PDB file of C-alpha atoms in Angstrom:
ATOM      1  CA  UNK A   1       0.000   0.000   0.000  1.00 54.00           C
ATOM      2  CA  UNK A   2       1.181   3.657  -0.991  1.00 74.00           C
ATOM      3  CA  UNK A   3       1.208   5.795   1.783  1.00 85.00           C
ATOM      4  CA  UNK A   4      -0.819   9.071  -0.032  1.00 93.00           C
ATOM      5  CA  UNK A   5       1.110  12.742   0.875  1.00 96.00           C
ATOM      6  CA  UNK A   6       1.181  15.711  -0.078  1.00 97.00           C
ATOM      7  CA  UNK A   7       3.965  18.456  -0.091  1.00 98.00           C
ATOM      8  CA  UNK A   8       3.322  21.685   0.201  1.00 97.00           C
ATOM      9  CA  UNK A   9       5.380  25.172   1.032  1.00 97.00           C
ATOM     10  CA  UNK A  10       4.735  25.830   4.579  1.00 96.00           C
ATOM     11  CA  UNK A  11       2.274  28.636   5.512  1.00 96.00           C
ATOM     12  CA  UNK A  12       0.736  30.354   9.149  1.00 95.00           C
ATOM     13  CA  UNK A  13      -1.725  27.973   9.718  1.00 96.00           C
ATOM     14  CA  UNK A  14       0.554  25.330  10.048  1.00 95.00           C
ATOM     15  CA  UNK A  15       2.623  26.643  12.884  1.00 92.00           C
ATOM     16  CA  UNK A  16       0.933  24.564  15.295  1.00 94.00           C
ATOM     17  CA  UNK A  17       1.282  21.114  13.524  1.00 93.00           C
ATOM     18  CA  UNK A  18       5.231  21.932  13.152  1.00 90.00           C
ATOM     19  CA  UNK A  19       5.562  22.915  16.254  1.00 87.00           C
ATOM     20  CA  UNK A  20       4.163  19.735  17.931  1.00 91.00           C
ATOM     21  CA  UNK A  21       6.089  17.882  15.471  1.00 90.00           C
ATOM     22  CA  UNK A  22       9.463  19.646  16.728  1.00 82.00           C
ATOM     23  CA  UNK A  23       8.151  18.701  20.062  1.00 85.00           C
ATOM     24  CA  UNK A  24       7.794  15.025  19.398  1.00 83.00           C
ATOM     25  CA  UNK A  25      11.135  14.917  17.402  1.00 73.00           C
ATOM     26  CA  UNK A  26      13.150  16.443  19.491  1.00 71.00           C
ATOM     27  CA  UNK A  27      12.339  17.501  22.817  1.00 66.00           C
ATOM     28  CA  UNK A  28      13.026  20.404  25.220  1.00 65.00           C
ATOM     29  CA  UNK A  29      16.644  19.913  24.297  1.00 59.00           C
ATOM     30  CA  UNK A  30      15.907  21.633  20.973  1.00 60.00           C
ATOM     31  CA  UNK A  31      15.612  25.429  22.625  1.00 56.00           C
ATOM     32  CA  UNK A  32      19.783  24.850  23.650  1.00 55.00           C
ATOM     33  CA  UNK A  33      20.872  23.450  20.130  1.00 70.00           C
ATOM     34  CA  UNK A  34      23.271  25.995  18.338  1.00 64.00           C
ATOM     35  CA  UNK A  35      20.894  26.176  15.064  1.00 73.00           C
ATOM     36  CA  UNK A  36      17.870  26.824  17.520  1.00 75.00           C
ATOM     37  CA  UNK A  37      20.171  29.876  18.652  1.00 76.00           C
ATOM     38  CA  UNK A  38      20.533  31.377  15.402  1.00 83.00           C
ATOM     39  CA  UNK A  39      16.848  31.111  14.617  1.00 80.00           C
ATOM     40  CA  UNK A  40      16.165  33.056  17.803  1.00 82.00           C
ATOM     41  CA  UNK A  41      17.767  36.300  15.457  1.00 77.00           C
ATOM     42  CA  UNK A  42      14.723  36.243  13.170  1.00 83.00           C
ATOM     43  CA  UNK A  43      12.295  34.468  11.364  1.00 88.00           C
ATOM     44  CA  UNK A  44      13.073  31.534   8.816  1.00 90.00           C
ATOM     45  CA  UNK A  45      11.999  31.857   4.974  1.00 94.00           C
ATOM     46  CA  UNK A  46       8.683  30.485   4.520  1.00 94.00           C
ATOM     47  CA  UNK A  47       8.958  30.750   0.956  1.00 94.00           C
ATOM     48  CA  UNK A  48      11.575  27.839   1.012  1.00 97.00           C
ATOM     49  CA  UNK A  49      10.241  25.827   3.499  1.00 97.00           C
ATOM     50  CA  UNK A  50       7.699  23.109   3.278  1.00 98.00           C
ATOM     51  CA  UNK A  51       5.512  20.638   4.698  1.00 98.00           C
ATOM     52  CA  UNK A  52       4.588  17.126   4.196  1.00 97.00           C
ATOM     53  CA  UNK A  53       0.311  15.912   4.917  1.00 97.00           C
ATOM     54  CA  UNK A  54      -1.177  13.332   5.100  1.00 97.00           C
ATOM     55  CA  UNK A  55      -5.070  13.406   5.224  1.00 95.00           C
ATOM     56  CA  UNK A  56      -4.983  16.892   5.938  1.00 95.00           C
ATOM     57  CA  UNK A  57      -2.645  16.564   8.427  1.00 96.00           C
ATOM     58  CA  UNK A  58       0.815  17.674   9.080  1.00 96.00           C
ATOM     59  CA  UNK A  59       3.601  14.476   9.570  1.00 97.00           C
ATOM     60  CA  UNK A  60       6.791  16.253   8.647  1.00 96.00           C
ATOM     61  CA  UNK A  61       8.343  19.786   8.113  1.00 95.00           C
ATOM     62  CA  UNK A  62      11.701  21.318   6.520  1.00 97.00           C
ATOM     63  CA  UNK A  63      12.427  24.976   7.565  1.00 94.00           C
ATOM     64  CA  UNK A  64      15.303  27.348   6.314  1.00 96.00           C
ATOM     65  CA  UNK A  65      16.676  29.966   7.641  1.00 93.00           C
ATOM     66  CA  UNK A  66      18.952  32.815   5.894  1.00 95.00           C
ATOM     67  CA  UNK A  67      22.259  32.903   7.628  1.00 93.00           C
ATOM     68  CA  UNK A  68      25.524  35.087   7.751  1.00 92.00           C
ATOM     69  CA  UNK A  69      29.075  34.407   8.212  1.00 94.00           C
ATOM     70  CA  UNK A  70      31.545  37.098   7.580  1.00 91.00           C
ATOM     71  CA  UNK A  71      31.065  38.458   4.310  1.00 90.00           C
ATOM     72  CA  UNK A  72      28.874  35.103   2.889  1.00 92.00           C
ATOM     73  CA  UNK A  73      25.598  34.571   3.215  1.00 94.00           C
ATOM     74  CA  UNK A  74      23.809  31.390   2.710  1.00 95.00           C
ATOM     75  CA  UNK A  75      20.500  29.364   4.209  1.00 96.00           C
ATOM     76  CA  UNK A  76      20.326  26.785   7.638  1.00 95.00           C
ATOM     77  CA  UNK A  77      18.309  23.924   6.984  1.00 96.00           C
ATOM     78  CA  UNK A  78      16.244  22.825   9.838  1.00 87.00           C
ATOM     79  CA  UNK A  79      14.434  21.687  11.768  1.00 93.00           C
ATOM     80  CA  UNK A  80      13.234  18.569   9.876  1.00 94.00           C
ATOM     81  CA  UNK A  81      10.892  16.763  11.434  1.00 92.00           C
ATOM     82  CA  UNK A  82       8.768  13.929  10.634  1.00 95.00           C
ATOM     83  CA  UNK A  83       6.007  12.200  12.994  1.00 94.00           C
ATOM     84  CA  UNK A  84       7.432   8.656  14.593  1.00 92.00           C
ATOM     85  CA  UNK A  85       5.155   6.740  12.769  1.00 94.00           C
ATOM     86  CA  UNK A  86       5.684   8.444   9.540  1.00 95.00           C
ATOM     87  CA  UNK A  87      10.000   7.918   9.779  1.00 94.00           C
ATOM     88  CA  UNK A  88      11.733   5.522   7.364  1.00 94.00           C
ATOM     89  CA  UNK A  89       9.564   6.076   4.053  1.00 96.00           C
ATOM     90  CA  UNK A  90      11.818   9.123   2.304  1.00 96.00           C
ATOM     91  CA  UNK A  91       9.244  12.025   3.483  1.00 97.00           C
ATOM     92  CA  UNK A  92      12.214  13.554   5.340  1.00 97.00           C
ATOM     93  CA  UNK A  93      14.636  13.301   2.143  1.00 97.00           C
ATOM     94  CA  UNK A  94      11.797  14.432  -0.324  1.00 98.00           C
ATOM     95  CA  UNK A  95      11.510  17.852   2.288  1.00 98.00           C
ATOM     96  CA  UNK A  96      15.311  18.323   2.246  1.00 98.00           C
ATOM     97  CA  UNK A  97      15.262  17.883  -1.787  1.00 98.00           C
ATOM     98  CA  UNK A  98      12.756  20.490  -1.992  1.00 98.00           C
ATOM     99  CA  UNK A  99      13.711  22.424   0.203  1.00 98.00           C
ATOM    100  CA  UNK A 100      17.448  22.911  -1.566  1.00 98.00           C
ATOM    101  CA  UNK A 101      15.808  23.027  -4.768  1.00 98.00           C
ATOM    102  CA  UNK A 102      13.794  25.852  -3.709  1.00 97.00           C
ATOM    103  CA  UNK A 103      16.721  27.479  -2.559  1.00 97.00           C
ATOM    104  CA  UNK A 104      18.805  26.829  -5.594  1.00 97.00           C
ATOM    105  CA  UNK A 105      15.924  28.514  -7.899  1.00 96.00           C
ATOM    106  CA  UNK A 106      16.010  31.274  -5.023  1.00 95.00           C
ATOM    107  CA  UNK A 107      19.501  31.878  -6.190  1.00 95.00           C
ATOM    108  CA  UNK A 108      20.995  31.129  -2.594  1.00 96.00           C
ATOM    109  CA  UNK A 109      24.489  29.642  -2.905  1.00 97.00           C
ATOM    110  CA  UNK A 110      24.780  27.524  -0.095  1.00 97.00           C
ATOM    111  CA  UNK A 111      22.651  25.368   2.616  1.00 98.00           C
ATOM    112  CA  UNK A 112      24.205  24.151   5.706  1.00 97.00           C
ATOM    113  CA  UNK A 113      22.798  22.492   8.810  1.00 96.00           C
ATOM    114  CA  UNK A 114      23.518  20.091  11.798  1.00 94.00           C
ATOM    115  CA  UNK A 115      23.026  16.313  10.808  1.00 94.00           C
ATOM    116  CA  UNK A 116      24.142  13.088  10.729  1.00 95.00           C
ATOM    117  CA  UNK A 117      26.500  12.433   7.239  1.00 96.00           C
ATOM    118  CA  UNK A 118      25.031   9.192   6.497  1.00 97.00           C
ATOM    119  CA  UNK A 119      21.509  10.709   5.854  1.00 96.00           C
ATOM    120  CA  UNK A 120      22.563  14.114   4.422  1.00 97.00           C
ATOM    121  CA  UNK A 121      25.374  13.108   2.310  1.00 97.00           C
ATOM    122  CA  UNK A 122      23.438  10.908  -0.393  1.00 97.00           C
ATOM    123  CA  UNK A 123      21.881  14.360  -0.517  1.00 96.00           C
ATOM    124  CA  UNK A 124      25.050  15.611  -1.569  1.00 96.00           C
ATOM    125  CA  UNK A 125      25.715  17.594   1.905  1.00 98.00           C
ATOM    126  CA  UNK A 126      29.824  17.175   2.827  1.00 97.00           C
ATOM    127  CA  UNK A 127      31.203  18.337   6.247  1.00 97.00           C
ATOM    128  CA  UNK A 128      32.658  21.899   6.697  1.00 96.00           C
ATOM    129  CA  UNK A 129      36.291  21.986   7.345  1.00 94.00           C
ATOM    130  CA  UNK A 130      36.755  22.582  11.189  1.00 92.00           C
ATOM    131  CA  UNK A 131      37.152  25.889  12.505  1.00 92.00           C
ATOM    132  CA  UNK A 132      35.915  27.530   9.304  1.00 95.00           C
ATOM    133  CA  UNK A 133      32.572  28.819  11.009  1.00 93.00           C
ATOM    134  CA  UNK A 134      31.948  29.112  14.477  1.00 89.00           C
ATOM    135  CA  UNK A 135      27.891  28.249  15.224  1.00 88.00           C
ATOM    136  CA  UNK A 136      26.724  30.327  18.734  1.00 84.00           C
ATOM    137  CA  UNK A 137      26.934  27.300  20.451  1.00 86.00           C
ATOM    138  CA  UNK A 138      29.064  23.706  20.228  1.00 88.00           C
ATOM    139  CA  UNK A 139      28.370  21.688  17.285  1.00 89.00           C
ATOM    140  CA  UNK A 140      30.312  18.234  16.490  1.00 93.00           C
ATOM    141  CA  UNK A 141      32.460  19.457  13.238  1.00 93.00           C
ATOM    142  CA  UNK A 142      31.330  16.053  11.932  1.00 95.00           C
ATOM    143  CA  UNK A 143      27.901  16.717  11.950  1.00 94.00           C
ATOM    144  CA  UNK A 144      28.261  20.773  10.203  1.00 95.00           C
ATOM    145  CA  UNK A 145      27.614  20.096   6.950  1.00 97.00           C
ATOM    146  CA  UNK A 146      27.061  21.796   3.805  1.00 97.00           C
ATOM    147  CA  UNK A 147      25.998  21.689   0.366  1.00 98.00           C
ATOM    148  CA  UNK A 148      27.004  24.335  -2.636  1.00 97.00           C
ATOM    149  CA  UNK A 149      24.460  25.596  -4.715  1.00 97.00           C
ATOM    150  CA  UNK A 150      26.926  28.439  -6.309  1.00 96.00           C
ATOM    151  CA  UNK A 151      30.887  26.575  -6.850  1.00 95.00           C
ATOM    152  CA  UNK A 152      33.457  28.333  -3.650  1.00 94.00           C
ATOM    153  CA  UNK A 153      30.012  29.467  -1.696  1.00 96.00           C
ATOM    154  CA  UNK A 154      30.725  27.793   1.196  1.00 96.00           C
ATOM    155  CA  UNK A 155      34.566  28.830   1.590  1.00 95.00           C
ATOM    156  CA  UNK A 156      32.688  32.514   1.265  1.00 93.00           C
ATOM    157  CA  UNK A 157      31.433  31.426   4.655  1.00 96.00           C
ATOM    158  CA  UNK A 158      34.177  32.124   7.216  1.00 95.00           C
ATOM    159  CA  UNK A 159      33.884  32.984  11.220  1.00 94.00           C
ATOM    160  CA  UNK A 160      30.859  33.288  13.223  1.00 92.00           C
ATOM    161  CA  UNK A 161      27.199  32.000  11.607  1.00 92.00           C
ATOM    162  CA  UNK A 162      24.296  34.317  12.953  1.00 90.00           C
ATOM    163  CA  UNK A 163      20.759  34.966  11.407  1.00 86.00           C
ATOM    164  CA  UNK A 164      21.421  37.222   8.067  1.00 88.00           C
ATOM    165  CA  UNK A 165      18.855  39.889  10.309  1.00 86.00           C
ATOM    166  CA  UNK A 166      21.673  40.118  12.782  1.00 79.00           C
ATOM    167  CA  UNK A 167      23.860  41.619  10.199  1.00 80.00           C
ATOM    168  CA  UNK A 168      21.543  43.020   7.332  1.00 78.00           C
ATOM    169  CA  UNK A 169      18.918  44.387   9.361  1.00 78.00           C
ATOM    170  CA  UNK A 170      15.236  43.802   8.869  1.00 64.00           C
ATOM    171  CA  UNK A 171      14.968  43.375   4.898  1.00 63.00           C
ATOM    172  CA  UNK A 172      12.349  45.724   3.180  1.00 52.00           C
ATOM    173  CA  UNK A 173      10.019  43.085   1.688  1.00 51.00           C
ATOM    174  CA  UNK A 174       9.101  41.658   5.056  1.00 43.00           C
ATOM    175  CA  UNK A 175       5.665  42.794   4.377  1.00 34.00           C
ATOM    176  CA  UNK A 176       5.698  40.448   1.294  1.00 40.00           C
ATOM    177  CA  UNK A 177       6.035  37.354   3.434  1.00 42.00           C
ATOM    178  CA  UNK A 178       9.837  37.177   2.442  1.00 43.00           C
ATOM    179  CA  UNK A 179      11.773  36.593   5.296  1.00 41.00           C
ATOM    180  CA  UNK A 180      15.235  37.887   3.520  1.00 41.00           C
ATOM    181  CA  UNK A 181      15.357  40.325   1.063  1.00 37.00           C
ATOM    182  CA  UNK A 182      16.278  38.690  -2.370  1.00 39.00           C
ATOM    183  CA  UNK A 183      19.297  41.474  -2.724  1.00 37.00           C
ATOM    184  CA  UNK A 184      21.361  40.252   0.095  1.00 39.00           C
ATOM    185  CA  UNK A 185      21.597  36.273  -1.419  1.00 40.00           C
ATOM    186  CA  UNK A 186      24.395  37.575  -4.125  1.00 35.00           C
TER     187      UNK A 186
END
């Protein structure tokens, strides 16, 4: 039997859902993580995040997040989340394709996160080299990974990652729904 779901970008009204999901996933531990820290600075880009349903109800979520370090600029995947009973069947995978395709089209050159190699790197995410960036809080250097959606993006990215707001500023189009102005990505 085919499990029937349906992927769509992530709007207001599913808030809730995602944030029971996040709950499930990963506990109170989450509000300490080092990417939870950064998306603390501002809001995450609901224009390249997405959700997965299943009869009208939310099982998994992607989010990403626009990002600085130093001069480079680049998105944070995450949280993904998918409901227990909904793990092992590629919902998770088809998010984080999406998602970096929707980022790729958005013209952002990189995506990093905080994830386990041996699920991320069929995806084509590789680790950072250490010390390159420093998240807010620890991260295992095994686990910072990154993909390039422009070639030499992610050596761009050197010293200390913080929400793009932190260094940009609020962008203009945040009545739009945008959560980072499109200018800022080159």
């Amino acid at each position: 039997m085919t499990l029937a779901v349906t992927y769509l970008p992530e709007a207001p009204a599913h808030d809730p859902e995602i944030d029971d999901i996040n709950e499930e996933a990963f506990g109170p531990g989450r509000f300490v993580r080092a990417a939870y820290k950064i998306r603390e600075g501002g809001p995450h880009d609901r224009n390249l995040s997405f959700v997965a349903m299943h009869d009208e109800v939310v099982i998994a979520s992607v989010r990403m997040t626009w990002i600085a370090a130093g001069k480079g600029r680049a998105l944070l995947l995450g949280p993904l989340a998918v409901r227990p009973a909904f793990k092992n069947m590629g919902i998770g995978r088809k998010l984080v394709a999406m998602a970096t395709d929707a980022a790729r089209r958005a013209g952002a050159p990189a995506v990093l996160l905080v994830g386990d190699e041996p699920y991320y790197g069929p995806l084509g995410f590789r680790r950072i080299p250490a010390g390159q960036m420093v998240m807010p809080r620890p991260v295992d250097p095994n686990r910072f990974l990154a993909v390039e959606l422009r070639a030499g993006a992610v050596a761009a990215l050197i010293g200390h990652v913080q929400h793009a707001w932190q260094v940009d500023g609020m962008p203009a189009d945040i009545q739009t729904g945008c959560a980072h102005a499109r200018a800022s990505v080159a």
